[in-house]
PDB file of C-alpha atoms in Angstrom:
ATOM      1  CA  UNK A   1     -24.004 -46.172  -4.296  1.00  0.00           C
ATOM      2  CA  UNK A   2     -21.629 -45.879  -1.247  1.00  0.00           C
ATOM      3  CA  UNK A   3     -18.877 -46.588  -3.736  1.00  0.00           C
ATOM      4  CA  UNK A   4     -20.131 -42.867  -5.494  1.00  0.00           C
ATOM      5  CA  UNK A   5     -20.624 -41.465  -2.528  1.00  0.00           C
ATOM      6  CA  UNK A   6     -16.861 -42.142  -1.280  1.00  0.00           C
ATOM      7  CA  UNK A   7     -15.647 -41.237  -4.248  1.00  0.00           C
ATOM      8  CA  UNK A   8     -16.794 -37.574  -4.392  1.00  0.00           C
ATOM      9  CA  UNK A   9     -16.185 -37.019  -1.260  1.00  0.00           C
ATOM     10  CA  UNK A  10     -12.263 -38.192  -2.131  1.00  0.00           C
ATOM     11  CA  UNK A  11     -12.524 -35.803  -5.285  1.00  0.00           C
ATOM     12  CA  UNK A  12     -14.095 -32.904  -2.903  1.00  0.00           C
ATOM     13  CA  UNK A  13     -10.954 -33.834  -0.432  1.00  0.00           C
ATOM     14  CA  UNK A  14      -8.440 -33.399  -3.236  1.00  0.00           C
ATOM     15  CA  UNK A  15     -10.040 -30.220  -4.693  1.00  0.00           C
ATOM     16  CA  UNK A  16      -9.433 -28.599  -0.965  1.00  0.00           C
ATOM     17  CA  UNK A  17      -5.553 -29.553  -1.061  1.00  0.00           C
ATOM     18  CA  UNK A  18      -5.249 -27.349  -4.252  1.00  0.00           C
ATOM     19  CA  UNK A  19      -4.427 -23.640  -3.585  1.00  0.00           C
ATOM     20  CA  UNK A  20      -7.039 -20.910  -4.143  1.00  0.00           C
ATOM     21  CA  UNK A  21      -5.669 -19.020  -7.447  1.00  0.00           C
ATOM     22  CA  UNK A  22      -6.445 -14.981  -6.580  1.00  0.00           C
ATOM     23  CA  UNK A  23      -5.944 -12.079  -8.979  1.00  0.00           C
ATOM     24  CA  UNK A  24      -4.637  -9.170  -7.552  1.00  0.00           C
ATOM     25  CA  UNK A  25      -6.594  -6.007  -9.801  1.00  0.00           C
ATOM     26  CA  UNK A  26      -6.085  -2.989  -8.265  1.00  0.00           C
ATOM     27  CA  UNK A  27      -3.881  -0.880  -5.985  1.00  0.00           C
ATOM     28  CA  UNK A  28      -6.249  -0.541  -3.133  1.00  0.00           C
ATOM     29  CA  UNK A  29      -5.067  -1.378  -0.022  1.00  0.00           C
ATOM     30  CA  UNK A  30      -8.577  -2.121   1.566  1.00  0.00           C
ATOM     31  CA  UNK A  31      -9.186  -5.249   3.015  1.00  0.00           C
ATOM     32  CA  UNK A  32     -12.899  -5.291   1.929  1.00  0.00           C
ATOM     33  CA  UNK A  33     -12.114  -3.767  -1.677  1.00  0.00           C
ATOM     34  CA  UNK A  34     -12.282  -7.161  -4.186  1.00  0.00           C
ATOM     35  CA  UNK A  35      -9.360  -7.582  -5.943  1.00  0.00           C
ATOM     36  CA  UNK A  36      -7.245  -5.568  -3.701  1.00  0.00           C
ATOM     37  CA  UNK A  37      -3.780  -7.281  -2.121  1.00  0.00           C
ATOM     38  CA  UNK A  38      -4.988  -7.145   1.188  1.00  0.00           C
ATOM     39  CA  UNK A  39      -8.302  -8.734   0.549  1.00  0.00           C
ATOM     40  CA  UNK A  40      -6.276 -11.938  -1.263  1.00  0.00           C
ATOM     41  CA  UNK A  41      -4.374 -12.441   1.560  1.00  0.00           C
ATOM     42  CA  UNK A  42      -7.430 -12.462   3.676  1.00  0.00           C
ATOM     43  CA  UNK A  43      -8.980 -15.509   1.961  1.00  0.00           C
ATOM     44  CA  UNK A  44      -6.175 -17.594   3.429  1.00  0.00           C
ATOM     45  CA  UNK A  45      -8.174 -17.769   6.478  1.00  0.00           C
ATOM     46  CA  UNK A  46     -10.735 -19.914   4.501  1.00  0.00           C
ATOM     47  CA  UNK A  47      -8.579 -21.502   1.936  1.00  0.00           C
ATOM     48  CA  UNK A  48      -6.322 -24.183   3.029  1.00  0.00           C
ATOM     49  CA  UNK A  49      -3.739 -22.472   0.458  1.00  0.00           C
ATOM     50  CA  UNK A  50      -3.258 -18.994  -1.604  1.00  0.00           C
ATOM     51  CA  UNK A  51      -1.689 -18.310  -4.735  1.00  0.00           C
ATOM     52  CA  UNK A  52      -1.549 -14.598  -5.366  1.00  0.00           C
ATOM     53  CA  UNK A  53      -1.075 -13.030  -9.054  1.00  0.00           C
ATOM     54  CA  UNK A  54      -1.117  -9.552 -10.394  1.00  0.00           C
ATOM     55  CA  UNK A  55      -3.293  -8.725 -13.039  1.00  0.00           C
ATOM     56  CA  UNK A  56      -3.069  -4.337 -12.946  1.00  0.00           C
ATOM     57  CA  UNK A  57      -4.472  -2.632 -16.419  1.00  0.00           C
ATOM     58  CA  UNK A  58      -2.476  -0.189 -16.879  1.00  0.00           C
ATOM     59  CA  UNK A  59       1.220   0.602 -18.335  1.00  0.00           C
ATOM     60  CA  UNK A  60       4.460   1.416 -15.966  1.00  0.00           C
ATOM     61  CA  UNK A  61       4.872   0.103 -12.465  1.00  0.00           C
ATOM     62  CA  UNK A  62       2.198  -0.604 -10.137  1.00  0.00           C
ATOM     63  CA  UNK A  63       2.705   0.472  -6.584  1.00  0.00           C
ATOM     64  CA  UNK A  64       0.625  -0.558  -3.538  1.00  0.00           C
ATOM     65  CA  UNK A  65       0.630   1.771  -0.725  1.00  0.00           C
ATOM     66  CA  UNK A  66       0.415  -0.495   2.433  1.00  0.00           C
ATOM     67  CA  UNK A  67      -1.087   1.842   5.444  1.00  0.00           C
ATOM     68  CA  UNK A  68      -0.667  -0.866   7.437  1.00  0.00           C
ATOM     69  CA  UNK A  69       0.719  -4.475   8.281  1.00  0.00           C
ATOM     70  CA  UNK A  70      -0.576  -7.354   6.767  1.00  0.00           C
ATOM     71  CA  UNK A  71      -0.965 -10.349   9.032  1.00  0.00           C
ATOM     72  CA  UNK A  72      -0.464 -13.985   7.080  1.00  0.00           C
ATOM     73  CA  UNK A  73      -2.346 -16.757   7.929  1.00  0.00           C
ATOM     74  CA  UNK A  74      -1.686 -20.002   6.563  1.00  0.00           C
ATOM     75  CA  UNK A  75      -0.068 -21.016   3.623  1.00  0.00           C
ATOM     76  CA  UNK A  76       0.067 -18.042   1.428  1.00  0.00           C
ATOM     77  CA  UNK A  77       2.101 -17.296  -2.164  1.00  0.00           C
ATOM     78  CA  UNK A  78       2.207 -13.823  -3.317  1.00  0.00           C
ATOM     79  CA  UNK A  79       4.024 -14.109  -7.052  1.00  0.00           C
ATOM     80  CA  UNK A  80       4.402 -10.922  -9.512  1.00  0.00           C
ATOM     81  CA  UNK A  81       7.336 -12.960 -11.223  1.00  0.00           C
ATOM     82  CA  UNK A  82       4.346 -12.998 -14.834  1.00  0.00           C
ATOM     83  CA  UNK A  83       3.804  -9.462 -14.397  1.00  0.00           C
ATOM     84  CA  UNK A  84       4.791  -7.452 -17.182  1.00  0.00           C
ATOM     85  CA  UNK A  85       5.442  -4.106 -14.879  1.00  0.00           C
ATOM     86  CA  UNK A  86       7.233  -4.080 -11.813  1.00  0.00           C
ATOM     87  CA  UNK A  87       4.918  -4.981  -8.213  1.00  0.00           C
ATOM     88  CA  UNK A  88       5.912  -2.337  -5.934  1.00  0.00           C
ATOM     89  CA  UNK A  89       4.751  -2.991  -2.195  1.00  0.00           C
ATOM     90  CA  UNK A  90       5.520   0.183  -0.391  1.00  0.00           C
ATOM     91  CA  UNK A  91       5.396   0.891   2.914  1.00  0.00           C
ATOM     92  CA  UNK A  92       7.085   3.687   3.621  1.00  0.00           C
ATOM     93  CA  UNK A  93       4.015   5.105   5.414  1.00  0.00           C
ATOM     94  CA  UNK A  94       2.716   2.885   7.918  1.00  0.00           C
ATOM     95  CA  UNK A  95       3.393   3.760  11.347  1.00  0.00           C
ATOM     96  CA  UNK A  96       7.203   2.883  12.609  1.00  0.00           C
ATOM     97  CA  UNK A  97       6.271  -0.266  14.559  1.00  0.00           C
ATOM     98  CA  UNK A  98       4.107  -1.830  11.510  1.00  0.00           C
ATOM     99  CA  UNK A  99       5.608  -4.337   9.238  1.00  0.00           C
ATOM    100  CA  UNK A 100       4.553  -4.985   5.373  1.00  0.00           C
ATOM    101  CA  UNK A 101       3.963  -8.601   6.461  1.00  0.00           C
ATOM    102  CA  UNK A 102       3.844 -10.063  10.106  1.00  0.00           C
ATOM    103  CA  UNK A 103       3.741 -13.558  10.254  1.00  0.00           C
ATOM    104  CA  UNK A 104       3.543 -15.994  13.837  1.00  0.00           C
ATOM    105  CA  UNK A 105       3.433 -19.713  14.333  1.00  0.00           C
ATOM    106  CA  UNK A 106      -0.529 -19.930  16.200  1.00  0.00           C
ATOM    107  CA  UNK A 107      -0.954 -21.827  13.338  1.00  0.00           C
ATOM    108  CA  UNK A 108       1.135 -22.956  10.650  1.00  0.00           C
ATOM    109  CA  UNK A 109       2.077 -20.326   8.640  1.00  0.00           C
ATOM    110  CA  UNK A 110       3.984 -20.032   4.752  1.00  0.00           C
ATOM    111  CA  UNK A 111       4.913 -16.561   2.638  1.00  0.00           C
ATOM    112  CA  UNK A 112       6.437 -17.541  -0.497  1.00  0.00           C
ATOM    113  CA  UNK A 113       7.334 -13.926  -2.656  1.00  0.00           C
ATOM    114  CA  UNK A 114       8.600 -13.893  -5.837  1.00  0.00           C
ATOM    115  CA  UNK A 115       9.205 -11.009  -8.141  1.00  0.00           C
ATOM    116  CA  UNK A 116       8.275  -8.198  -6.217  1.00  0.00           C
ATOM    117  CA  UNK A 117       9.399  -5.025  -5.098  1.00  0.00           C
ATOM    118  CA  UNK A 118       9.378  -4.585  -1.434  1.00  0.00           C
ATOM    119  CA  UNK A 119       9.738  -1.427   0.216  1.00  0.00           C
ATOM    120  CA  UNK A 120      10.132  -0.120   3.989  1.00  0.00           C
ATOM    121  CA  UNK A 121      12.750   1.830   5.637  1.00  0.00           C
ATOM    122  CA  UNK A 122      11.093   2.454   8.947  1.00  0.00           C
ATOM    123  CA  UNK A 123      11.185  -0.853  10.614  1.00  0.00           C
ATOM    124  CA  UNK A 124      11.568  -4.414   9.296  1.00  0.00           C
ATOM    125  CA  UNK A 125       9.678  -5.482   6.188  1.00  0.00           C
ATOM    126  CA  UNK A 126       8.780  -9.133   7.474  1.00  0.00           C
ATOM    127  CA  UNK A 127       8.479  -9.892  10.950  1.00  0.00           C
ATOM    128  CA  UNK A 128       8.673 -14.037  11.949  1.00  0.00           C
ATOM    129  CA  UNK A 129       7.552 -14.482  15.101  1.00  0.00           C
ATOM    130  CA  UNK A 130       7.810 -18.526  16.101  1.00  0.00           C
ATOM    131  CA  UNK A 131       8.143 -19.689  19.522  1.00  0.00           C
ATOM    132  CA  UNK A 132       8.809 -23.379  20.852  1.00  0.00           C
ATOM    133  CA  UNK A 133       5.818 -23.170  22.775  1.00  0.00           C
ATOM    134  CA  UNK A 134       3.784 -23.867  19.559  1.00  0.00           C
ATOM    135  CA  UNK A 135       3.913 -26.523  17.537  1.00  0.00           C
ATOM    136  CA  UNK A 136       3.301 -25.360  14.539  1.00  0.00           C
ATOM    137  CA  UNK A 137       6.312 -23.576  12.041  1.00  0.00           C
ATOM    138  CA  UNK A 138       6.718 -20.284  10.653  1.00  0.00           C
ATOM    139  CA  UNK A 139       8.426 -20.352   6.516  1.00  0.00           C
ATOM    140  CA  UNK A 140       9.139 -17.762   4.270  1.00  0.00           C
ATOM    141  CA  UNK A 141      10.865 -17.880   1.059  1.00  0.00           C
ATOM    142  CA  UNK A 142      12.054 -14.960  -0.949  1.00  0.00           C
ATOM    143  CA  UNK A 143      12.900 -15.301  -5.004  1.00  0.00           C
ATOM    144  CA  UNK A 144      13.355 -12.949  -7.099  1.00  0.00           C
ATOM    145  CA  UNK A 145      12.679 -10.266  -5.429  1.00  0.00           C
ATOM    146  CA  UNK A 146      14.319  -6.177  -4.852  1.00  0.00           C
ATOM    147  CA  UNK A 147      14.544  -5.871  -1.470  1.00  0.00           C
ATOM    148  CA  UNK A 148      14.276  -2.717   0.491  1.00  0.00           C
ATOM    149  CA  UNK A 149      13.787  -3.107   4.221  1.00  0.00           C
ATOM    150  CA  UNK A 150      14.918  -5.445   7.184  1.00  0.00           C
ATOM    151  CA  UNK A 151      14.186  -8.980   8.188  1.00  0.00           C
ATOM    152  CA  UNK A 152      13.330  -9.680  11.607  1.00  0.00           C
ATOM    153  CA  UNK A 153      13.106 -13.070  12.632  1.00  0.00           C
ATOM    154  CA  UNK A 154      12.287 -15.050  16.193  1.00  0.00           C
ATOM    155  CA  UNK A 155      12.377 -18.182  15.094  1.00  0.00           C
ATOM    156  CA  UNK A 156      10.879 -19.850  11.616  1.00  0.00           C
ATOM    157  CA  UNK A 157      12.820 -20.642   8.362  1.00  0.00           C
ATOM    158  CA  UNK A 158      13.825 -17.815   6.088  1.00  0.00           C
ATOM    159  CA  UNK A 159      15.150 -18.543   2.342  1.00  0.00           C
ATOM    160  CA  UNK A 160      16.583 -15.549   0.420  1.00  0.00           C
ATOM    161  CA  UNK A 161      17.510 -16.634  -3.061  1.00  0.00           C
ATOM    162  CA  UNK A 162      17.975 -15.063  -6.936  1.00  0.00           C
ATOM    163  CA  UNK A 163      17.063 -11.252  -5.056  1.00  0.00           C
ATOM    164  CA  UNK A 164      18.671  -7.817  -4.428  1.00  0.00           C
ATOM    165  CA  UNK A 165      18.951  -7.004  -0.692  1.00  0.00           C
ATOM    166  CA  UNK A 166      19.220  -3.290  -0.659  1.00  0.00           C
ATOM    167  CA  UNK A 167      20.743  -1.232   2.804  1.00  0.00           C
ATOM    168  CA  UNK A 168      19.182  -4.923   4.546  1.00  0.00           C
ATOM    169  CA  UNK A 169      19.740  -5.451   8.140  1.00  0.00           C
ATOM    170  CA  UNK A 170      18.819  -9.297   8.685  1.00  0.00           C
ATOM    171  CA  UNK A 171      18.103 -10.076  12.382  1.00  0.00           C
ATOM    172  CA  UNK A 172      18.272 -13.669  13.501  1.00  0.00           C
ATOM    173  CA  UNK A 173      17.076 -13.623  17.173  1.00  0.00           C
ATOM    174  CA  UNK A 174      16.670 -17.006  18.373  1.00  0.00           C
ATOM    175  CA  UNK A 175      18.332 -19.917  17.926  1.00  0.00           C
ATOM    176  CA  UNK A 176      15.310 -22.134  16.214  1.00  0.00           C
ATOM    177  CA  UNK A 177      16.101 -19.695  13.269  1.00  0.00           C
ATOM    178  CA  UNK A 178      16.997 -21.405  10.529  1.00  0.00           C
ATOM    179  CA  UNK A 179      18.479 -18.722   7.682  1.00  0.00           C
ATOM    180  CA  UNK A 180      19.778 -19.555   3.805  1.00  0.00           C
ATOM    181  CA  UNK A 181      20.923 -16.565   1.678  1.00  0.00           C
ATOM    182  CA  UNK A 182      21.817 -18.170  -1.694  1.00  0.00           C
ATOM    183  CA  UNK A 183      22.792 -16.203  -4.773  1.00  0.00           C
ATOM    184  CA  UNK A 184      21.539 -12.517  -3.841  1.00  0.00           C
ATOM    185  CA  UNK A 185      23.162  -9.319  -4.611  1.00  0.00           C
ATOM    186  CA  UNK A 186      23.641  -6.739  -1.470  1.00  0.00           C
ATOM    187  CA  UNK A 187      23.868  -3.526  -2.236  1.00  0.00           C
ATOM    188  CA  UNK A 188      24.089  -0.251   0.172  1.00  0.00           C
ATOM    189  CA  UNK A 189      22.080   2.471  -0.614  1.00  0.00           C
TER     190      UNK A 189
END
């Protein structure tokens, strides 16, 4: 019997480890709106891991109309690469000193984007904040992505790979920044 016992609770301990697979469904930009790309990144508060998809009916490219920042939590992957339209996150207008995503180190915290359209010519598109006071470490990894907007980061670890950086300012502020641009395409405009 205790052999049972410690087995499910190994299986229930491996089930946690795997991510939480969301389908984005919808446009909304309302946190408590099911299905909306606010609301998935909300669940990584409970979920020990995210993966975001995009599931949109509807023909042409779908555009989500941040009206404000989206703070990550945890360990969160947002992915539109299986999309058959384009995944346009546009946040052209928020208020100037929002950013699409805003991401700090109180607790360990991971963006992984790939295949999306980002959009923000106000102010800078991701935000890192990470400070050697905490212990904990601030990643984000772009693929595949179109790129519109500026990177700010204090701190972290920021991968740009395979994506178009478009009129891009990156900002490196601090020297526990680590920064790897591989195989992008900058273009001004």
């Amino acid at each position: 019997m205790k052999r049972i016992f410690s087995l499910i609770l190994a299986l229930m301990a491996v089930q946690m480890m795997w991510a939480a697979k969301i389908t984005v469904t919808n446009t909304s930009d309302d946190v408590d709106e099911e299905g909306s790309l606010r609301w998935a990144c909300s669940q990584a508060s409970s979920n020990p891991s995210v993966e975001i998809t995009f599931d949109i009916e509807g023909n042409g490219n779908k555009v989500i109309k941040l009206t404000s920042q989206i703070q990550i939590q945890g360990n969160v992957t947002i992915d539109a690469s299986s999309s058959k339209d384009s995944i346009i996150i546009d946040a052209n207008d928020m208020e100037y000193s929002d950013y699409c995503f805003y991401l700090n180190n109180y607790s360990t915290t991971k963006l992984n984007l790939k295949g999306l359209v980002l959009k923000n010519r106000k102010t800078s598109a991701i935000y890192l904040s990470s400070s050697d006071y905490y212990e904990n470490t601030v990643d984000v990894q772009i693929d595949s992505c179109f790129f519109y907007g500026d990177i700010t980061a204090y701190g972290g670890n920021l991968i740009i790979k395979n994506s178009s950086l478009i009129s891009n300012v990156i900002g490196a502020y601090s020297t526990s920044t680590s920064l790897e641009i591989t195989d992008c395409n900058f273009i001004d405009g």
